[in-house]
Coordinates of C-alpha atoms and ligand atoms in Angstrom, one line a residue:
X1 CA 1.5 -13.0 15.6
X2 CA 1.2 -17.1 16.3
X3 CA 0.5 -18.0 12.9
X4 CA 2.9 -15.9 11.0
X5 CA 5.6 -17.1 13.0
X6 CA 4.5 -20.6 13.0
X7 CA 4.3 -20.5 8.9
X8 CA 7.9 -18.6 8.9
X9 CA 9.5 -21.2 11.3
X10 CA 7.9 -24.2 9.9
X11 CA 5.9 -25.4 12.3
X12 CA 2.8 -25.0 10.3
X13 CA 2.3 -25.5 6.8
X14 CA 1.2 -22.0 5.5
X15 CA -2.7 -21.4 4.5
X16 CA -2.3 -21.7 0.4
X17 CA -1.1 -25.7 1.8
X18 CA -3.9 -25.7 3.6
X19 CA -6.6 -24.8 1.2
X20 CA -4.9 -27.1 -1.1
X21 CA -6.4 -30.0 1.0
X22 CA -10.0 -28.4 0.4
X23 CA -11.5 -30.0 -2.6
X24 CA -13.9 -28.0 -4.9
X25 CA -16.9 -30.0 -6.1
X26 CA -17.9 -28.3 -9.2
X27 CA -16.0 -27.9 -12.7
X28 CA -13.8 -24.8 -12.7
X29 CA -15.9 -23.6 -15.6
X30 CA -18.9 -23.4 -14.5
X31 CA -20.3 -20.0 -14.4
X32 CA -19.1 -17.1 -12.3
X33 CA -21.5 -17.0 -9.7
X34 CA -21.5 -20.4 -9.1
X35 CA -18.0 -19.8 -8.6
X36 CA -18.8 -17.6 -5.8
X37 CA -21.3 -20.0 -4.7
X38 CA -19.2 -22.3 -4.4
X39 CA -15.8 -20.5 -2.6
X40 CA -18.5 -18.9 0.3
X41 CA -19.8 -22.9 0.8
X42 CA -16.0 -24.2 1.3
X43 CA -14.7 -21.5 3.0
X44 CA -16.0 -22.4 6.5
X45 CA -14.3 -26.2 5.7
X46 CA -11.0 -24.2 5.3
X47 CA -11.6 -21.9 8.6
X48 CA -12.3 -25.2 10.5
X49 CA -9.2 -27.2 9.1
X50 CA -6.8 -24.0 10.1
X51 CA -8.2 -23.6 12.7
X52 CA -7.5 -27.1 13.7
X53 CA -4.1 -26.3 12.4
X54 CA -3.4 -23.4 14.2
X55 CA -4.7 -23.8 17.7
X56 CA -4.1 -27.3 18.0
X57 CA -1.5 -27.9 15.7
X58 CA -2.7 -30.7 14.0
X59 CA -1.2 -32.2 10.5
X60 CA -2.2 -31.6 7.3
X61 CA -4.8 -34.1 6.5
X62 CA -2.8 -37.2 5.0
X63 CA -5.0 -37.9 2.0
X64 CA -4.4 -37.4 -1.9
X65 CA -4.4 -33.4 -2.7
X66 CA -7.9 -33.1 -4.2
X67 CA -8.4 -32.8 -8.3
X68 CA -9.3 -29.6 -7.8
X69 CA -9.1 -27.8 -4.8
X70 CA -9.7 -24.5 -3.4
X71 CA -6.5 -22.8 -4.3
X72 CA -7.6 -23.3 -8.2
X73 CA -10.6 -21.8 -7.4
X74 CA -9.2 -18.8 -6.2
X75 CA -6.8 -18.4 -8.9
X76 CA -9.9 -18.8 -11.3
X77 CA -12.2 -16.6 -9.7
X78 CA -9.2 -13.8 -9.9
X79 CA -8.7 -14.4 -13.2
X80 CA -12.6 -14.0 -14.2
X81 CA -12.7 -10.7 -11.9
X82 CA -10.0 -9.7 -14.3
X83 CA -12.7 -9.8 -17.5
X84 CA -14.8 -7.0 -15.2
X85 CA -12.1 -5.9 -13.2
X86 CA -12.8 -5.5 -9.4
X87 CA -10.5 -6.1 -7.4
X88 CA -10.1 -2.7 -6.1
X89 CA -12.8 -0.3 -4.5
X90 CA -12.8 1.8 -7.9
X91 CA -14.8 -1.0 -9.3
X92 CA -13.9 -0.1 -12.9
X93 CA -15.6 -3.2 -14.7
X94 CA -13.1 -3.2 -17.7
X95 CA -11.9 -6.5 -19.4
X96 CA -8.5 -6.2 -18.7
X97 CA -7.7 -9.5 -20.6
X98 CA -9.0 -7.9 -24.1
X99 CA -6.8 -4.1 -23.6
X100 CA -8.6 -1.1 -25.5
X101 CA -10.7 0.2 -22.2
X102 CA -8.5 1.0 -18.9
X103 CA -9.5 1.6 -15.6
X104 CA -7.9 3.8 -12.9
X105 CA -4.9 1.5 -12.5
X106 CA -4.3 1.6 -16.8
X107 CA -3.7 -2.0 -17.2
X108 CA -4.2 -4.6 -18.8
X109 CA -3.8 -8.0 -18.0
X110 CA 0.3 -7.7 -17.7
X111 CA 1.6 -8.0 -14.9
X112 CA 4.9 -6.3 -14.3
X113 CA 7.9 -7.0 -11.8
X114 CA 10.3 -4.2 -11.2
X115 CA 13.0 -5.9 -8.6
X116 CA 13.3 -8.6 -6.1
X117 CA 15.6 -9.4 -3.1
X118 CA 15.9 -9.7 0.6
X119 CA 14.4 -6.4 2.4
X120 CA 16.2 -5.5 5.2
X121 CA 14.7 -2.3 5.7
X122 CA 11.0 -3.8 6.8
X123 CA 9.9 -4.4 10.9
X124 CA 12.1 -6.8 12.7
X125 CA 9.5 -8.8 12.9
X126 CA 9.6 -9.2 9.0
X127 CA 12.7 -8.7 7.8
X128 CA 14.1 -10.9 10.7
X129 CA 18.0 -12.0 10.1
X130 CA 17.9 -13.1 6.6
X131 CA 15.2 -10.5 5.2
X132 CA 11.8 -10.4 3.8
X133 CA 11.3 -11.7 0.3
X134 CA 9.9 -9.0 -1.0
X135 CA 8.3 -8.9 -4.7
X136 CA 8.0 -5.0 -6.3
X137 CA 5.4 -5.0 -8.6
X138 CA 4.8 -2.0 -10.8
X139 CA 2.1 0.9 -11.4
X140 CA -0.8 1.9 -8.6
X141 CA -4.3 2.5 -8.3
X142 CA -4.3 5.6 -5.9
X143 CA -2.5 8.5 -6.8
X144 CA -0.5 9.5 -4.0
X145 CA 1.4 12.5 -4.5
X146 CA 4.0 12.3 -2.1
X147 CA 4.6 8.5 -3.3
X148 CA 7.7 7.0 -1.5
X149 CA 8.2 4.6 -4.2
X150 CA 7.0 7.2 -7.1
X151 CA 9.3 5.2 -9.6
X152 CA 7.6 2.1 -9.9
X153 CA 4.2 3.6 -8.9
X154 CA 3.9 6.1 -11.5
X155 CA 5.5 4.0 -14.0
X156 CA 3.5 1.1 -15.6
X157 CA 6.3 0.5 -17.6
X158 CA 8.7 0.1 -14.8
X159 CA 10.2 -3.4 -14.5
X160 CA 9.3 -6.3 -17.2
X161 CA 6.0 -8.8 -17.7
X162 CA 6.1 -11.8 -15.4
X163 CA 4.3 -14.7 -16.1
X164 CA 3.4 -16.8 -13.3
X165 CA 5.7 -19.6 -13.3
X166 CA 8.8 -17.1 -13.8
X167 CA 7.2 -14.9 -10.2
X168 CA 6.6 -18.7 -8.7
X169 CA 10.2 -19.5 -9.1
X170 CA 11.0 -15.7 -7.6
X171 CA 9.0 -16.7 -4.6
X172 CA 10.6 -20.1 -4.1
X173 CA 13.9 -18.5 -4.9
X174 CA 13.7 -15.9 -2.1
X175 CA 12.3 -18.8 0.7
X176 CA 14.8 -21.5 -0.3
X177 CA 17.7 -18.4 0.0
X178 CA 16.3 -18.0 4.0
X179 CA 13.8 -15.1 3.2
X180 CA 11.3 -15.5 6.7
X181 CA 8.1 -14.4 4.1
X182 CA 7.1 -13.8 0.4
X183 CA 6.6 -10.0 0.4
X184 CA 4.3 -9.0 -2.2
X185 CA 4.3 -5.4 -2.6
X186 CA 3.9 -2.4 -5.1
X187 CA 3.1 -0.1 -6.2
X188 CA -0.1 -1.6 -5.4
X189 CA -0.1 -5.6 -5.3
X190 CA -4.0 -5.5 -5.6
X191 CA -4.4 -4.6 -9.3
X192 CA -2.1 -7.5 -10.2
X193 CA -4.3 -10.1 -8.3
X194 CA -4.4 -12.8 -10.8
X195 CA -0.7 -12.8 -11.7
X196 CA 0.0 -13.5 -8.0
X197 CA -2.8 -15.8 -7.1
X198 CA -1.8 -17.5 -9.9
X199 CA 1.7 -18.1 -8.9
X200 CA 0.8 -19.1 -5.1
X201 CA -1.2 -21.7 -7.0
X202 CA 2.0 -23.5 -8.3
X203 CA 4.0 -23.4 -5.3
X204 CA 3.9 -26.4 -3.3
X205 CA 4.3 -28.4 -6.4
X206 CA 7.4 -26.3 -7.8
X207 CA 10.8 -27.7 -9.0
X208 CA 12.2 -25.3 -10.5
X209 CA 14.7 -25.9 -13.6
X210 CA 17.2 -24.3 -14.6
X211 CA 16.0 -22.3 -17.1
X212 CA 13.0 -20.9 -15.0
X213 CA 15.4 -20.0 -12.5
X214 CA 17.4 -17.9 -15.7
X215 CA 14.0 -16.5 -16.4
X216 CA 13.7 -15.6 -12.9
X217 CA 17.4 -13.8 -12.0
X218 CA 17.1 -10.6 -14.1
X219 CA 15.3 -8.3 -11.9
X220 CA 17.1 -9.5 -8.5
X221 CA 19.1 -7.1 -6.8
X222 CA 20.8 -9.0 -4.8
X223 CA 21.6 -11.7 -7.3
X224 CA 25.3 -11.4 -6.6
X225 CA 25.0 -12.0 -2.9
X226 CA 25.5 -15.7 -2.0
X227 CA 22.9 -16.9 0.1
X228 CA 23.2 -20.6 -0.7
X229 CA 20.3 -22.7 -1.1
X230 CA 18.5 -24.9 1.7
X231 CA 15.4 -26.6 1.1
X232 CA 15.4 -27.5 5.0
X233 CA 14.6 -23.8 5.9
X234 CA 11.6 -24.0 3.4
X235 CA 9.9 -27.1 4.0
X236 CA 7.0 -28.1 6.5
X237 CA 5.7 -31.7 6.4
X238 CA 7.5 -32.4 3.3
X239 CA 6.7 -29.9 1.1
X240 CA 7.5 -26.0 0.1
X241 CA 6.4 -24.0 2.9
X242 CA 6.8 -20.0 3.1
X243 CA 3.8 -17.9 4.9
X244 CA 2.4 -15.2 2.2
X245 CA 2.2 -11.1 3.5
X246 CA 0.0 -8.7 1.5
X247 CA 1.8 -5.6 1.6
X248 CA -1.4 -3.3 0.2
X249 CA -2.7 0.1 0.1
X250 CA -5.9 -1.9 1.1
X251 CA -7.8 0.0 -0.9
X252 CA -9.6 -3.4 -2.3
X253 CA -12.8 -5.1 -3.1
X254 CA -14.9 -7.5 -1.3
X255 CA -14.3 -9.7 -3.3
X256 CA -10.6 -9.5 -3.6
X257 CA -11.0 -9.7 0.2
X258 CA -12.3 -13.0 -0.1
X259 CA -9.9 -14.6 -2.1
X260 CA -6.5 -13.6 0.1
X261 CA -8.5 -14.8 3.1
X262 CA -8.1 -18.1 2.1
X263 CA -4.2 -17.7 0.3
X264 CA -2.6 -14.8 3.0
X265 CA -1.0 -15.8 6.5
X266 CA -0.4 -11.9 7.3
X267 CA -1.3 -8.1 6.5
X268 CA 0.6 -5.5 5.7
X269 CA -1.9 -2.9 5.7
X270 CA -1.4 1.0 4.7
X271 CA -3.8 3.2 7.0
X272 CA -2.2 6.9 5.7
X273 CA -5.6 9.3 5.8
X274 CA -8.0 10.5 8.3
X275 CA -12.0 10.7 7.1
X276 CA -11.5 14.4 5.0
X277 CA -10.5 15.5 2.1
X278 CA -6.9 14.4 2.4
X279 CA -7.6 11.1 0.2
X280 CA -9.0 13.0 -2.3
X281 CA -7.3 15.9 -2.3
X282 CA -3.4 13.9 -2.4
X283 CA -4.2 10.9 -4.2
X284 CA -7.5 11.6 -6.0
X285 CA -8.9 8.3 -4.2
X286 CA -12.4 8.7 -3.2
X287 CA -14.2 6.1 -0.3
X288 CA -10.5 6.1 0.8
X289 CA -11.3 5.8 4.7
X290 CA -14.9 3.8 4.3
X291 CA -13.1 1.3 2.0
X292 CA -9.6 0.9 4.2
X293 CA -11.8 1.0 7.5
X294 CA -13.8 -1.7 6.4
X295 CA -11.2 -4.0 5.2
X296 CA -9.4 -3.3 8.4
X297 CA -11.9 -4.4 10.5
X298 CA -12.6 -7.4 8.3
X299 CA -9.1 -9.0 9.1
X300 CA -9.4 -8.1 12.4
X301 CA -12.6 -10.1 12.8
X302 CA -11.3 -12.6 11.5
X303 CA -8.6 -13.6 13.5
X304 CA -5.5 -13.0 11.0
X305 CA -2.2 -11.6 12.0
X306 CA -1.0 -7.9 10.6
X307 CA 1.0 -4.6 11.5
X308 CA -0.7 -1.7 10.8
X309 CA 1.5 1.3 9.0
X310 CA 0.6 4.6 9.0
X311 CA 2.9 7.2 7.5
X312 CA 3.4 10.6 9.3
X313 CA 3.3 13.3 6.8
X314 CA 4.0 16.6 7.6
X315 CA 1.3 19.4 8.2
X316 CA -1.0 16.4 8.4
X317 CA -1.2 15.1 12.0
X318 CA -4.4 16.8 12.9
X319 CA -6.3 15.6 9.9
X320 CA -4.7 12.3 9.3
X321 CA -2.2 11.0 11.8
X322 CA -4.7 11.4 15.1
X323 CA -7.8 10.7 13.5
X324 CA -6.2 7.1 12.3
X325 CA -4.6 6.4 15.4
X326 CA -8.0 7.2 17.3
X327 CA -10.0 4.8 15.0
X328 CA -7.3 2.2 16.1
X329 CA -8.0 2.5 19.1
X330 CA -11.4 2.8 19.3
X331 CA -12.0 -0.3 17.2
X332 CA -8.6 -2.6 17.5
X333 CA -6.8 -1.5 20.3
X334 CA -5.1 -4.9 20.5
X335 CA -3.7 -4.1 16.8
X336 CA 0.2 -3.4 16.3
X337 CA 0.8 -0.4 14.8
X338 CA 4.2 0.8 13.1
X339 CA 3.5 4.9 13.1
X340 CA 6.4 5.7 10.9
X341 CA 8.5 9.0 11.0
X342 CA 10.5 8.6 7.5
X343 CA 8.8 10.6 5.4
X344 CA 10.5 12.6 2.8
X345 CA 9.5 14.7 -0.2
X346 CA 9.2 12.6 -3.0
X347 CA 7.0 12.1 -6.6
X348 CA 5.4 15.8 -6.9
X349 CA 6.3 17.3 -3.5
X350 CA 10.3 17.1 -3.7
X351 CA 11.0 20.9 -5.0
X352 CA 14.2 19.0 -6.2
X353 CA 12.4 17.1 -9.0
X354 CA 11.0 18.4 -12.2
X355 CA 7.7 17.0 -11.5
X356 CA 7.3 19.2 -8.0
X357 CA 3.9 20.8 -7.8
X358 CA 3.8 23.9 -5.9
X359 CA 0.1 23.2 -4.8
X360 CA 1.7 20.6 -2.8
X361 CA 3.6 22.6 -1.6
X362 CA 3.1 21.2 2.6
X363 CA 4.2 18.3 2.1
X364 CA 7.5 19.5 0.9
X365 CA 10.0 19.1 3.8
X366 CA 9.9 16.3 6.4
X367 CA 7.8 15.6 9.1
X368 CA 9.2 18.1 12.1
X369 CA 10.1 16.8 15.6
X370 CA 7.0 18.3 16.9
X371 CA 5.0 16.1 14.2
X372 CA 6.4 12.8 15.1
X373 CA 6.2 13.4 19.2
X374 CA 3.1 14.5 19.0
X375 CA 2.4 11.4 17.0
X376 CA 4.0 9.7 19.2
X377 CA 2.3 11.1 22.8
X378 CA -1.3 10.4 21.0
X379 CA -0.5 7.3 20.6
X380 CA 0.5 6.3 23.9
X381 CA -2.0 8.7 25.5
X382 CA -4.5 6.2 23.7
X383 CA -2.9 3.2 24.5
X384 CA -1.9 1.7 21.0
X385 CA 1.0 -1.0 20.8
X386 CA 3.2 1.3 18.5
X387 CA 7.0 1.8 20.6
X388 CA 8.8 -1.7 19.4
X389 CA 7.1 -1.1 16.0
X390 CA 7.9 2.4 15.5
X391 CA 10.9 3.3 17.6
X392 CA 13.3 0.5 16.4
X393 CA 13.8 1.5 13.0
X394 CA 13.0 4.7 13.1
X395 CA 15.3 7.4 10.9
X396 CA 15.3 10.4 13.4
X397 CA 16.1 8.6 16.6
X398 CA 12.9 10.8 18.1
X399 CA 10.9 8.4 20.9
X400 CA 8.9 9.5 24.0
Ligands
LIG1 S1 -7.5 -3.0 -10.3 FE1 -8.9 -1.4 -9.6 S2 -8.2 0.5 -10.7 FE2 -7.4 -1.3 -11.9 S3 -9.1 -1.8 -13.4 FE3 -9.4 -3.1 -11.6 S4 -10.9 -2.0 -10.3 FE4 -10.0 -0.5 -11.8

């Protein structure tokens, strides 16, 4: 992953810099689909200058930033999605700034952070020495009921409203501490779009005071850790530098596609089902494997860096775990792929909680031995880049 690790060492300046050099020739008020118009016209001017960036590592262009550049057109065009919501594939067309009609996800324009720190617990390639900055935002649009993060996914209430400056200063907070990436995760990170657009917008200008860094310490969990502060490990040509992940579900719009194009420098995507019922049937999500297919292939397309993660759930390799790992291969066998054996009963399949339901009943016990190996075996039989991934973290020391 060139890129990523050029963005997390500092030897590049990370895409949301980049696109802040694009300028944007129309008034960010114009109407929507000029909008549009105008982000599919200046896209190919951003693919060309990171390009330029990337393979020959060329500076950013010395020239004034732009009035208004292509960043602030990203951040608008999230924030008018969010008067007909669709940024996921549910496509719910509800003005989520007025309240009063929800879609799938039940919000409204609140955006809510339950915790932030430095994840050690992601890939190596991630987490690194000093951790991932990772952001937890609250609530989900899928309903997965074996959720592994069930408490902030099932509770829109979970955590407390961010406003964009305060979740800017989290971010810088988290690079400037010696986080290797801004981790934005869920729940679902999708259905809070605009928030976090919104904050990547004010980064490379940020100083934070001190009272947006008060505003921004409640919710840290490991605010009484000392990490000391270095603007050194967060700079690239002289200004805040940190490489953006999309941790997602990736059960998102075209649109919303389009936008984190521009803004992300790697992909965390979920790929958890196989083409059955299984998406409908345990998270009530329908075009689950059209919509994460597509996307898939969209970032692989177009050149970005990502790990693939697919969760093995017990009782479910036949349906889900082989089908997923043979679309992989079939379509990206170059793709790093973290097939994960930690599954344990959780949200409405752990008989120890008052919320178990017997009718999911399966998924009630770990993933056996026989699961993960077999797992395991398909994917080397098939070729996929899955052992460092998969075998260095995993919790029951099984490997080939
Ligand atoms: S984020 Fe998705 S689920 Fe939520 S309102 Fe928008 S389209 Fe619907």
């Amino acid at each position: 992953m060139p890129w990523y690790r050029g963005v997390a060492d500092n030897r590049r300046p990370a895409k949301f810099r980049i696109a802040a050099r694009v300028p944007v020739a129309i008034p960010l008020d114009a109407a929507e689909e000029e909008l549009w118009a105008e982000l599919d016209a200046r896209t190919p001017q951003f693919l060309d200058l990171w390009h330029s960036i990337r393979d020959s590592g060329a500076e950013l262009p010395a020239v004034p930033k732009p009035p208004v550049t292509l960043v602030d057109l990203c951040r608008e065009l999230a924030y008018r999605m969010l008067a007909h919501c669709n940024f996921c594939r549910y496509d719910c067309r509800v003005d989520r700034t007025k309240g009063g009609h929800f879609g799938t996800c039940k919000l409204g324009a609140d955006s809510r952070v339950s915790t932030y720190f430095h994840h050690l617990g992601e890939e190596l390639v991630y987490r690194g020495r000093s951790g991932s900055g990772t952001i937890f935002f609250t609530s989900c649009n899928m309903r997965c009921a074996f959720c592994q993060n069930g408490d902030i996914s099932t509770d829109k209430d979970n955590g407390r409203p961010m406003d964009p400056r305060t979740l800017a200063t989290m971010a810088w907070l988290l690079r400037v501490e010696g986080c290797h990436n801004i981790n934005w995760v869920g729940g679902e990170v999708t259905i809070h779009l605009h928030t976090i657009l919104h904050a990547i917008s004010l980064l490379e200008g940020l100083r934070p005071t001190e009272e947006d860094l008060r505003n921004a310490l409640p919710g840290k969990a490991d605010y009484y850790v000392r990490f000391g502060l270095d603007m050194a490990q967060a700079s690239c040509q002289g200004a805040f530098n940190a490489p953006m992940l999309w941790n997602s579900n990736f059960f998102m719009s075209a649109e919303a596609m389009k936008l984190l194009r521009i803004l992300m420098d790697v992909w965390l995507p979920d790929f958890k089902f196989g083409p059955e019922r299984c998406a409908p049937l345990l998270s009530k999500t329908p075009f689950y494997w059209e919509t994460v297919t597509e996307n898939l292939r969209l970032i692989h397309d177009w050149g970005e860096d990502f790990t693939i993660r697919h969760l093995v759930m017990p009782n479910h390799v036949e349906c889900c775990t082989l089908p997923v790992l043979q679309w992989v291969a079939e379509n990206m066998p170059d793709a790093p792929v973290n097939i994960m054996d930690q599954y344990h009963p959780d949200t409405f399949c752990d008989p120890a909680s008052p919320k178990f339901s017997p009718k999911y009943r399966d998924l009630a016990r770990r993933a056996s031995r026989d699961e993960i190996l077999r797992s395991f075996r398909y994917g080397k039989e098939l070729g996929i880049r899955f052992e460092s991934l998969s075998y260095e973290k995993n919790s029951t020391g099984l490997r080939l």
